[in-house]
Tab-separated table of C-alpha atoms and ligand atoms in Angstrom:
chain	number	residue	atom	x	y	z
A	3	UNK	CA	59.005	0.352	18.703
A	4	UNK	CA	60.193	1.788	15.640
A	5	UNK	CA	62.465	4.637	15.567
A	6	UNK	CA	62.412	7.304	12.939
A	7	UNK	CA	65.769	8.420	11.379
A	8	UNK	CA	65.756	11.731	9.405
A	9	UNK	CA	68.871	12.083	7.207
A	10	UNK	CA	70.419	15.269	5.766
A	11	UNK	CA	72.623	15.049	3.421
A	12	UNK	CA	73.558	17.909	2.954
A	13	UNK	CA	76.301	19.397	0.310
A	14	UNK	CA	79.432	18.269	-1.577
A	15	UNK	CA	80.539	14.331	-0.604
A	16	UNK	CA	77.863	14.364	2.237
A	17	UNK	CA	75.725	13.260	-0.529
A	18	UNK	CA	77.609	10.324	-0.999
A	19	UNK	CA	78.641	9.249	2.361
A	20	UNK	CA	75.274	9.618	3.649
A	21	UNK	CA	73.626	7.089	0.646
A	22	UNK	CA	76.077	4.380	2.111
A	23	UNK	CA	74.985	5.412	5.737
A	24	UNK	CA	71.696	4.274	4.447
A	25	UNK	CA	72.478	1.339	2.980
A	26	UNK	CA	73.649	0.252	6.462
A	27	UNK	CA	70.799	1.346	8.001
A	28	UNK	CA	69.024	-0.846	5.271
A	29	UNK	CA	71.064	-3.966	6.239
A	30	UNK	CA	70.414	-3.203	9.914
A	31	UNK	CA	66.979	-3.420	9.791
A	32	UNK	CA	67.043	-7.054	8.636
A	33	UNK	CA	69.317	-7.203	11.287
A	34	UNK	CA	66.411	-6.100	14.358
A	35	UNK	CA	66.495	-2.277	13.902
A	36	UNK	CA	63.687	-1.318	13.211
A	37	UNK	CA	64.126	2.203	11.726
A	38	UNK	CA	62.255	4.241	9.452
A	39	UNK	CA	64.570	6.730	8.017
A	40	UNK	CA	63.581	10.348	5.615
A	41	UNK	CA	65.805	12.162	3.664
A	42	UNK	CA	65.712	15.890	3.912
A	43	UNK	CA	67.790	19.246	2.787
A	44	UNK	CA	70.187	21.158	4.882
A	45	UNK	CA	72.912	23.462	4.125
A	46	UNK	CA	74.017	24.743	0.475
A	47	UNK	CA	71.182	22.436	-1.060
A	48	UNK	CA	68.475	23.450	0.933
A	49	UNK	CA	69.232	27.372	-0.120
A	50	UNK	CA	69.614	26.595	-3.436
A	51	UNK	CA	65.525	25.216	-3.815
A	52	UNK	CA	64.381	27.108	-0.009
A	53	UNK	CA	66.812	30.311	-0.167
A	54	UNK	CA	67.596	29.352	3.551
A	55	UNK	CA	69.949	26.980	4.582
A	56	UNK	CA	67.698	25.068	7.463
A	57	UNK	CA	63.964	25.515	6.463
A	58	UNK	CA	60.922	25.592	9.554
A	59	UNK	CA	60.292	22.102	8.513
A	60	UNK	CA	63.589	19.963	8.528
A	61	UNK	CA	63.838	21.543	11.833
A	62	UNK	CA	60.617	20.297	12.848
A	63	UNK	CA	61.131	17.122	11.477
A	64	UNK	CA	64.315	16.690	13.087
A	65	UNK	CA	62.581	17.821	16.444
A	66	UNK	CA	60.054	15.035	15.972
A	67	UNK	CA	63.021	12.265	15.142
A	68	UNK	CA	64.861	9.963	17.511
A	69	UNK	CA	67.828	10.777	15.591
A	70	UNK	CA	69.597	13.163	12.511
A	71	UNK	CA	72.611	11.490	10.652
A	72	UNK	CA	73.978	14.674	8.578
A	73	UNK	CA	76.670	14.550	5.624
A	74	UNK	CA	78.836	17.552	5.416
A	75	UNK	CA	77.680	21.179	4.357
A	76	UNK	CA	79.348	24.191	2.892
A	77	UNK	CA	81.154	25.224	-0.360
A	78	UNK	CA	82.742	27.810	-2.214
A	79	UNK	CA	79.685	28.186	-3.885
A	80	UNK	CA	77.928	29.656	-1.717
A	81	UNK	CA	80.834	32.288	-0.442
A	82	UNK	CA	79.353	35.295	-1.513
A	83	UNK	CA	75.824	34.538	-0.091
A	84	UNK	CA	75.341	36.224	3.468
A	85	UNK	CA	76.165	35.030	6.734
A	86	UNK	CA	72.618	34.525	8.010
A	87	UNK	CA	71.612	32.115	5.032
A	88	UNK	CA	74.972	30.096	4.800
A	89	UNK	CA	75.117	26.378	4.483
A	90	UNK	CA	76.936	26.958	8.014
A	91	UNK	CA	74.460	28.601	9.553
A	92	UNK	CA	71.707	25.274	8.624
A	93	UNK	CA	74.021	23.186	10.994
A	94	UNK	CA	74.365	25.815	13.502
A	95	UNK	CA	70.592	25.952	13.709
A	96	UNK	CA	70.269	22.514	14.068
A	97	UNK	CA	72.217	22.408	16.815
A	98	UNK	CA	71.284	25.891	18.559
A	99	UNK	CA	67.144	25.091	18.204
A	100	UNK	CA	67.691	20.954	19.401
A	101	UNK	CA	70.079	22.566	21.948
A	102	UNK	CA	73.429	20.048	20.999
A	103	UNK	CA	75.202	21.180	23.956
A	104	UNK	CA	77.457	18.314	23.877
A	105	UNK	CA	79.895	17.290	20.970
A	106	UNK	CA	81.654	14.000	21.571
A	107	UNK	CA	84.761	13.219	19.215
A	108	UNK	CA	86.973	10.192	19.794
A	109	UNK	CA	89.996	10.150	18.108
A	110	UNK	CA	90.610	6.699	17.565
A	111	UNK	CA	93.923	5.087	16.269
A	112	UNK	CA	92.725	1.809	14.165
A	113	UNK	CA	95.343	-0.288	14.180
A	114	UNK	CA	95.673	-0.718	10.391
A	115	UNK	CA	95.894	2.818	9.999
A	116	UNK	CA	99.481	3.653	12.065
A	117	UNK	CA	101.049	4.451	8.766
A	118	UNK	CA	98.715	7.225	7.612
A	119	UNK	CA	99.389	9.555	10.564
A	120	UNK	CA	101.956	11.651	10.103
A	121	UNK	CA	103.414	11.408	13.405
A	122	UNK	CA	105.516	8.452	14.380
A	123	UNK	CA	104.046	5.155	15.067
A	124	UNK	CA	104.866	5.095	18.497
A	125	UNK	CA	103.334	8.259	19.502
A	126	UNK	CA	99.948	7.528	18.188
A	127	UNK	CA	99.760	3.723	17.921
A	128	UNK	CA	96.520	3.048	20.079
A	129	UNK	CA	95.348	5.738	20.331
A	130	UNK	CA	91.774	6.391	22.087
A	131	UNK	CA	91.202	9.850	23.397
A	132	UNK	CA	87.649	11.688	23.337
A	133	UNK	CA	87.335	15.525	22.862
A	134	UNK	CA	84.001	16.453	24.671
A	135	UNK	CA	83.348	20.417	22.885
A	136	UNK	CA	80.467	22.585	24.522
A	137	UNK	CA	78.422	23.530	21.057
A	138	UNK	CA	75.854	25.722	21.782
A	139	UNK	CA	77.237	28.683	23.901
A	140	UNK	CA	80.715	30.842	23.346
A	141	UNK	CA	81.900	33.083	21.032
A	142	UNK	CA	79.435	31.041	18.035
A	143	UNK	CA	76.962	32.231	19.316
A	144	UNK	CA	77.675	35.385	22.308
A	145	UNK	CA	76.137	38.536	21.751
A	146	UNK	CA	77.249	41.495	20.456
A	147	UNK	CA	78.451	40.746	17.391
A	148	UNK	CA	78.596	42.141	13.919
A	149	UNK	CA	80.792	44.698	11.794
A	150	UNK	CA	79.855	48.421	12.733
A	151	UNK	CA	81.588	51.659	11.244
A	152	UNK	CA	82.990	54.123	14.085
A	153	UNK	CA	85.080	57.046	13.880
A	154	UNK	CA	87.839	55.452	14.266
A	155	UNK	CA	87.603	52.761	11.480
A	156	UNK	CA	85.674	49.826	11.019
A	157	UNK	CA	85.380	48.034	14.217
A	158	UNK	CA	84.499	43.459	14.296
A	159	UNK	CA	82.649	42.268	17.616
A	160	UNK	CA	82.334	38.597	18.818
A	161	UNK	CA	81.114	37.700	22.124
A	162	UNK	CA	82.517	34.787	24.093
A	163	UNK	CA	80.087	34.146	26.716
A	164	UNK	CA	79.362	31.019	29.370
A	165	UNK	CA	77.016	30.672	31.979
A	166	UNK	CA	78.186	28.620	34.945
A	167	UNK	CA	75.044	26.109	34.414
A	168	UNK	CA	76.618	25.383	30.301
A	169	UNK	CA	80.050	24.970	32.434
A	170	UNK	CA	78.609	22.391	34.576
A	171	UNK	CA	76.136	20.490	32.321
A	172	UNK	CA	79.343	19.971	29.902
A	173	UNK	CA	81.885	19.061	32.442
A	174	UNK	CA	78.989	16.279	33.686
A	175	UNK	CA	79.192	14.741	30.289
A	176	UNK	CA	82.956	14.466	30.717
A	177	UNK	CA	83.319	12.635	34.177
A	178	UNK	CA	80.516	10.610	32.816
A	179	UNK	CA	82.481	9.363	29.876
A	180	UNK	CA	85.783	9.080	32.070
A	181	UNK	CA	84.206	7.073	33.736
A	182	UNK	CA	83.091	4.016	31.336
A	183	UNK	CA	86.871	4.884	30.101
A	184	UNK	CA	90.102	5.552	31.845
A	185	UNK	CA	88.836	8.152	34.809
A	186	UNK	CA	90.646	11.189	33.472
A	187	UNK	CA	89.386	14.710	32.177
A	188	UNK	CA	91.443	17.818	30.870
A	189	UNK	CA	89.636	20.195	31.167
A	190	UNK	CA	91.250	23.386	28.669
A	191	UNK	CA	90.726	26.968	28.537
A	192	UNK	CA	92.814	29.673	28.855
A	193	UNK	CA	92.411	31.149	32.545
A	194	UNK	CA	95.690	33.256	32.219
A	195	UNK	CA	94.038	35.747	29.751
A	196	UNK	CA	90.308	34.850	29.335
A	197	UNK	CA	87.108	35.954	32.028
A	198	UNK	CA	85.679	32.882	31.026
A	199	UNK	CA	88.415	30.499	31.535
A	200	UNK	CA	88.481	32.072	34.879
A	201	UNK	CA	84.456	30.740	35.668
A	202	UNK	CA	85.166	27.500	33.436
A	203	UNK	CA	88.026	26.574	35.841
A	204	UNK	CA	86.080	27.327	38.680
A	205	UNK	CA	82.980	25.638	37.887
A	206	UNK	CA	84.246	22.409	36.441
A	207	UNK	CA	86.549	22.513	40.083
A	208	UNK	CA	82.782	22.204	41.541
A	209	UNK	CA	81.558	19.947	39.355
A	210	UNK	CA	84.227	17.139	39.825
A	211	UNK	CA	83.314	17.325	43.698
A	212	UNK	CA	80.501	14.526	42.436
A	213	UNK	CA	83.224	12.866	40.198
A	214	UNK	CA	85.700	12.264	42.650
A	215	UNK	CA	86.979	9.182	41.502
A	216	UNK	CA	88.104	11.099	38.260
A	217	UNK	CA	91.060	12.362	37.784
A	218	UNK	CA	90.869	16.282	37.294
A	219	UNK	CA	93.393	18.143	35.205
A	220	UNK	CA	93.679	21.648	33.938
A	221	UNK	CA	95.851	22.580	30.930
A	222	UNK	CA	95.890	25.771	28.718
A	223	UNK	CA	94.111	25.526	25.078
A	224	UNK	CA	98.132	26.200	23.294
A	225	UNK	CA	99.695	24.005	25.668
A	226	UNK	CA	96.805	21.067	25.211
A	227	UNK	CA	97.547	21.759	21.487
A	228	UNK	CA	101.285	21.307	22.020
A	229	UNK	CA	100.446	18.141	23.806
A	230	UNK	CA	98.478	16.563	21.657
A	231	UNK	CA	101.252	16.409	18.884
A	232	UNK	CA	104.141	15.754	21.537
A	233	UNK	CA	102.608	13.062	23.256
A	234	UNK	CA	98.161	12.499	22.729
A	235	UNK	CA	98.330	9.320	24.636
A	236	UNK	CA	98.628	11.364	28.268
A	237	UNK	CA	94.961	12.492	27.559
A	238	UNK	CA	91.683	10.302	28.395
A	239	UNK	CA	88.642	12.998	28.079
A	240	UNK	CA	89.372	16.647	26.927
A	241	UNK	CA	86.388	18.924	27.805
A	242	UNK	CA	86.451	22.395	26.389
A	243	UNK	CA	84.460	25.180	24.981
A	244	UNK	CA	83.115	25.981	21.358
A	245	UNK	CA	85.507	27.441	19.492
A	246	UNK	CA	88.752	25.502	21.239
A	247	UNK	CA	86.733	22.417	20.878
A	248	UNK	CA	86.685	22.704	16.826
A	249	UNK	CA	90.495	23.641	17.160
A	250	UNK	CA	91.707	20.703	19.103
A	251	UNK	CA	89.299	18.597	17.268
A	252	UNK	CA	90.819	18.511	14.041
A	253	UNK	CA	94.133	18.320	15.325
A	254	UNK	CA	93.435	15.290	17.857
A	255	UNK	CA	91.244	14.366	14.438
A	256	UNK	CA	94.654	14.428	12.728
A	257	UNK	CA	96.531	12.341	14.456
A	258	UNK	CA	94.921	9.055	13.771
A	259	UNK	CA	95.567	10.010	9.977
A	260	UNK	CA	92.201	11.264	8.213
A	261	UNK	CA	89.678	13.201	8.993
A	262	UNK	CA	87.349	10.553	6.956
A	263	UNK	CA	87.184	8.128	9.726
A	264	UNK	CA	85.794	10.543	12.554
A	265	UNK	CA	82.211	10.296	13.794
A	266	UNK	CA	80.830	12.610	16.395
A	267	UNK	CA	77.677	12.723	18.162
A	268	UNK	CA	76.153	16.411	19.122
A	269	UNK	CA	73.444	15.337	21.870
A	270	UNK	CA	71.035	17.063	23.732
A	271	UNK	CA	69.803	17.329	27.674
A	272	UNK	CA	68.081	14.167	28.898
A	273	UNK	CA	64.361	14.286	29.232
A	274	UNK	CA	61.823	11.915	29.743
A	275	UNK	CA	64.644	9.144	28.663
A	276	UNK	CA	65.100	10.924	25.037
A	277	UNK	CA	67.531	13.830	24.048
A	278	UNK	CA	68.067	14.915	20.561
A	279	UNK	CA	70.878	13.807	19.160
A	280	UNK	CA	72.837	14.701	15.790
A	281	UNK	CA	75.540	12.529	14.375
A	282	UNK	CA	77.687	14.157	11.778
A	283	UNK	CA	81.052	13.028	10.434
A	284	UNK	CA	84.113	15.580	11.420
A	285	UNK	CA	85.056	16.064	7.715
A	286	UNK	CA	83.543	18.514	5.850
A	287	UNK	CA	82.011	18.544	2.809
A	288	UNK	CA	85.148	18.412	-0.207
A	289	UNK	CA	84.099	19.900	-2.953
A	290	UNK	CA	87.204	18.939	-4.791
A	291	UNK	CA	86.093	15.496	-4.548
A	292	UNK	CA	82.341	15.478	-4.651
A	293	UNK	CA	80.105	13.230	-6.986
A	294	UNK	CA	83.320	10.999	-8.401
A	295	UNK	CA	82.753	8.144	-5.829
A	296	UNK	CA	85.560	8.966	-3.898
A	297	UNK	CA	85.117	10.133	-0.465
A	298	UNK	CA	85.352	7.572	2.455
A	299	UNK	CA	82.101	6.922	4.317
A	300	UNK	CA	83.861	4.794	7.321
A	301	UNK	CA	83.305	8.564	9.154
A	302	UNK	CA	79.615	8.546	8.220
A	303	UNK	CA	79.275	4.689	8.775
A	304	UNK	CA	80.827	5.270	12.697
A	305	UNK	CA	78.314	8.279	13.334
A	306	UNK	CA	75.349	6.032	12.809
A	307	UNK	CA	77.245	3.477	14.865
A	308	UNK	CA	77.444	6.253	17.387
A	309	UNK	CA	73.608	6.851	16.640
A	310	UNK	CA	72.662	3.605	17.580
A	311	UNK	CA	75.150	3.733	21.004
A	312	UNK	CA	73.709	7.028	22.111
A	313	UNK	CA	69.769	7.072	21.161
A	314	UNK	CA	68.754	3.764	19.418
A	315	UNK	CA	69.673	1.836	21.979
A	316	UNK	CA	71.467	-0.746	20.354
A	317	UNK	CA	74.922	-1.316	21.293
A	318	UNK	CA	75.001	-5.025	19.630
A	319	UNK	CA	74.280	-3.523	16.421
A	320	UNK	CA	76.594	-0.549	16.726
A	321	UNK	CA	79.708	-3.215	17.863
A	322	UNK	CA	78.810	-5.224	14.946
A	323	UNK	CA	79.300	-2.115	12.613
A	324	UNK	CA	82.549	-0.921	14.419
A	325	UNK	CA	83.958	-4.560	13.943
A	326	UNK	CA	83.124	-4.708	10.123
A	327	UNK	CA	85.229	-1.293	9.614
A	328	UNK	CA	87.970	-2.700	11.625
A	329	UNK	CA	87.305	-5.917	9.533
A	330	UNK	CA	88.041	-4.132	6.348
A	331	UNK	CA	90.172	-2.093	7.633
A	332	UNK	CA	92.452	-5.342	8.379
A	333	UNK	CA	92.129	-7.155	4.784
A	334	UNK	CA	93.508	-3.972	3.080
A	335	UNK	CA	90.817	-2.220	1.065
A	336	UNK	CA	91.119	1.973	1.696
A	337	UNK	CA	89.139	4.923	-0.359
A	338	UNK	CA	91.921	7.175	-1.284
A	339	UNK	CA	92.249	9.074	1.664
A	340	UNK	CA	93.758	6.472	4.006
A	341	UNK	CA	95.479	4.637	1.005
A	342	UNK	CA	99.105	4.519	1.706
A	343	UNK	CA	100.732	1.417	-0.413
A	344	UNK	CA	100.608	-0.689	-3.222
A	345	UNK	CA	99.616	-3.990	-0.820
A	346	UNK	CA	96.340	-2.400	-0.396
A	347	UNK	CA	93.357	-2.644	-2.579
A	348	UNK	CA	92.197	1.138	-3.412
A	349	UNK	CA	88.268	1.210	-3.487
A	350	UNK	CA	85.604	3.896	-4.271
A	351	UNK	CA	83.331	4.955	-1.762
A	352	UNK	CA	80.120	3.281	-2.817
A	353	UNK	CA	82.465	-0.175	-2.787
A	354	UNK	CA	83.482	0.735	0.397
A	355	UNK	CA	79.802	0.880	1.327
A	356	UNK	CA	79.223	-2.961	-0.411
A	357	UNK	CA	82.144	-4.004	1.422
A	358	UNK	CA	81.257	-2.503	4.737
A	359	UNK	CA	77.804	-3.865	4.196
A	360	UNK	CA	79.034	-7.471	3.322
A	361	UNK	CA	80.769	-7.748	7.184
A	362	UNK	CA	77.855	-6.878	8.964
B	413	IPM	C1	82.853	21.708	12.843
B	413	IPM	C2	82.854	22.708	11.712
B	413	IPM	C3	81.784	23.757	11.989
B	413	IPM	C4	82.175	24.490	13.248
B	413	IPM	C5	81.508	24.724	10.832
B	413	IPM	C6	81.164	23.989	9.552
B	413	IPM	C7	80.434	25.716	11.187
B	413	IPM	O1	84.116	23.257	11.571
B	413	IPM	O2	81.790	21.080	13.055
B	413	IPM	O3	83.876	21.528	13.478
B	413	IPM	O4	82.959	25.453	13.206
B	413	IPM	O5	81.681	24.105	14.303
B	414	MG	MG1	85.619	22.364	12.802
């Protein structure tokens, strides 16, 4: 059966890295994939023609598809346009109305890519932890919030909310992981000062009664950020809430040297044997460097590798991908991001792409 792959582009390099996604999807399906794929607006681009950031029928279309592979969104463009309509607000839709509940982001230490962290070889060589984030609840998305003028001055509300059942639906995804990797989850919040900390703590203390064979441990979000720069490798599975999650992700993102080789998936409740599923690189959307050819799509190139892990059912395929970054990786070429020395061979992102493409 074929499956149908809607792809958003989105704003600034996402533009970019998502044309080479295609072209891999393109060599993939001479390969035995078998997927249709549509191209669609989200974000900045889709206000600029809709005047909203996520129109009725991307989201429909994205409802109806086995899988979204998004670019990047955002820019300063778009600063002074209001929160509601936002290219932000497109990709928190899409993952509110599919209901994403789960982010998964490995940080992942290729070996020919020691030298661009800025920690010490040692501390990061090897490198394989995943950060599981809870995306749809918290203080994204907890109401009250807004700006309101009182009496005594202007007065800013957010609402950090959780419900045990988001506690225990995301802490499942974690021992699940652990468990096809090295039985251990972290589970972070801050319990000392925070009500929900308090019934995350609790609840993922119940959950892991079914996970026994996992190793549980609790840390504090600032001491799990401490540890991921003094020593990452202790950690296995980190499972946290919204807004720590996008925190500790771009630090743990950090450490393996650029944030333009991370893929995440966002997926969805199981039903039926489907869940939606969104697959996104972590780096955002560089204006600075969009439409010169320069971003790196190895980020992009891994989320649809995730893609076809998680909801095309197709590991084979998405090994073969992983190897041929690895591959390339090894003989030296690098987009300017994760170019370090004069032995390598400095390449644009649309050679990246041909080169990528070549190895598969
Ligand atoms: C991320 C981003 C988003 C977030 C922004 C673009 C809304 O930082 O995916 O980590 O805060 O979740
Ligand atoms: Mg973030």
């Amino acid at each position: 059966m074929s499956s149908k792959i809607l792809v958003l582009p989105g704003d600034g390099i996402g533009v970019e890295v998502a044309d080479q996604a295609i072209r891999v999807i393109e060599k993939l399906n001479e390969q035995g994939l078998n997927a249709s794929y549509e191209k669609d607006l989200v974000g900045g681009a889709s206000y600029d023609v809709n005047g909203e950031p996520l129109t009725n029928s991307v989201l429909e279309k994205a409802k109806n598809s086995d899988a979204v592979l998004l670019g990047a969104v955002g820019g300063s463009k778009w600063d002074d346009v209001e929160r509601s309509k936002r290219p932000e607000a497109g990709l928190l839709g899409l993952r509110k109305e599919l209901e994403l509940f789960a982010n998964l982001r490995p940080a992942l230490v290729f070996d020919a890519l020691v030298s661009a962290s800025t920690l010490k070889n040692e501390v990061v060589n090897n490198l394989d932890i995943m950060i599981v984030r809870e995306l749809t609840g918290g203080v994204y998305f907890g109401q009250p919030r807004g700006i309101e003028d009182t009496p005594n001055g202007k007065k800013a509300i957010d609402t950090q909310i959780y419900y045990d059942y988001e506690i225990d639906r995301i802490a499942r995804v974690a021992f699940d992981l652990a468990r096809k990797r090295n039985n251990k989850v972290t589970s972070v919040e801050k319990a000392n000062v925070m009500e929900t900390g308090v019934l995350w703590r609790e609840i993922v203390k119940e959950t892991h009664k079914d996970f026994s064979d996992i190793t549980l441990e609790n840390m504090l979000a600032d001491n799990c950020a401490m540890q991921l720069v003094r020593n990452p490798k202790q950690f296995d599975v980190i499972v946290t809430d919204n807004l720590f999650g996008d925190l500790l992700s771009d630090c743990a993102a950090m450490l393996t040297g650029s944030l333009g080789m991370l893929p995440s998936a966002s997926l969805g409740e199981e039903k039926n044997g489907k869940r939606h599923g969104l697959f996104e690189p972590v780096h955002g959307s560089a204006p600075d460097i969009a439409g010169q050819d320069k971003a790196n799509p190895i980020a992009t190139i891994l989320s649809l590798s995730m893609m076809l892990k998680y909801n095309l059912n197709k590991p084979e395929l998405s090994n073969k991908v992983e190897s041929a970054v690895q591959k390339i990786l090894s003989e030296g070429y690098r987009t300017g991001d994760i170019y370090t020395n004069e032995d390598q061979t400095l390449v644009s992102c649309s050679k990246m792409g041909d080169l990528i493409i070549e190895r598969i």
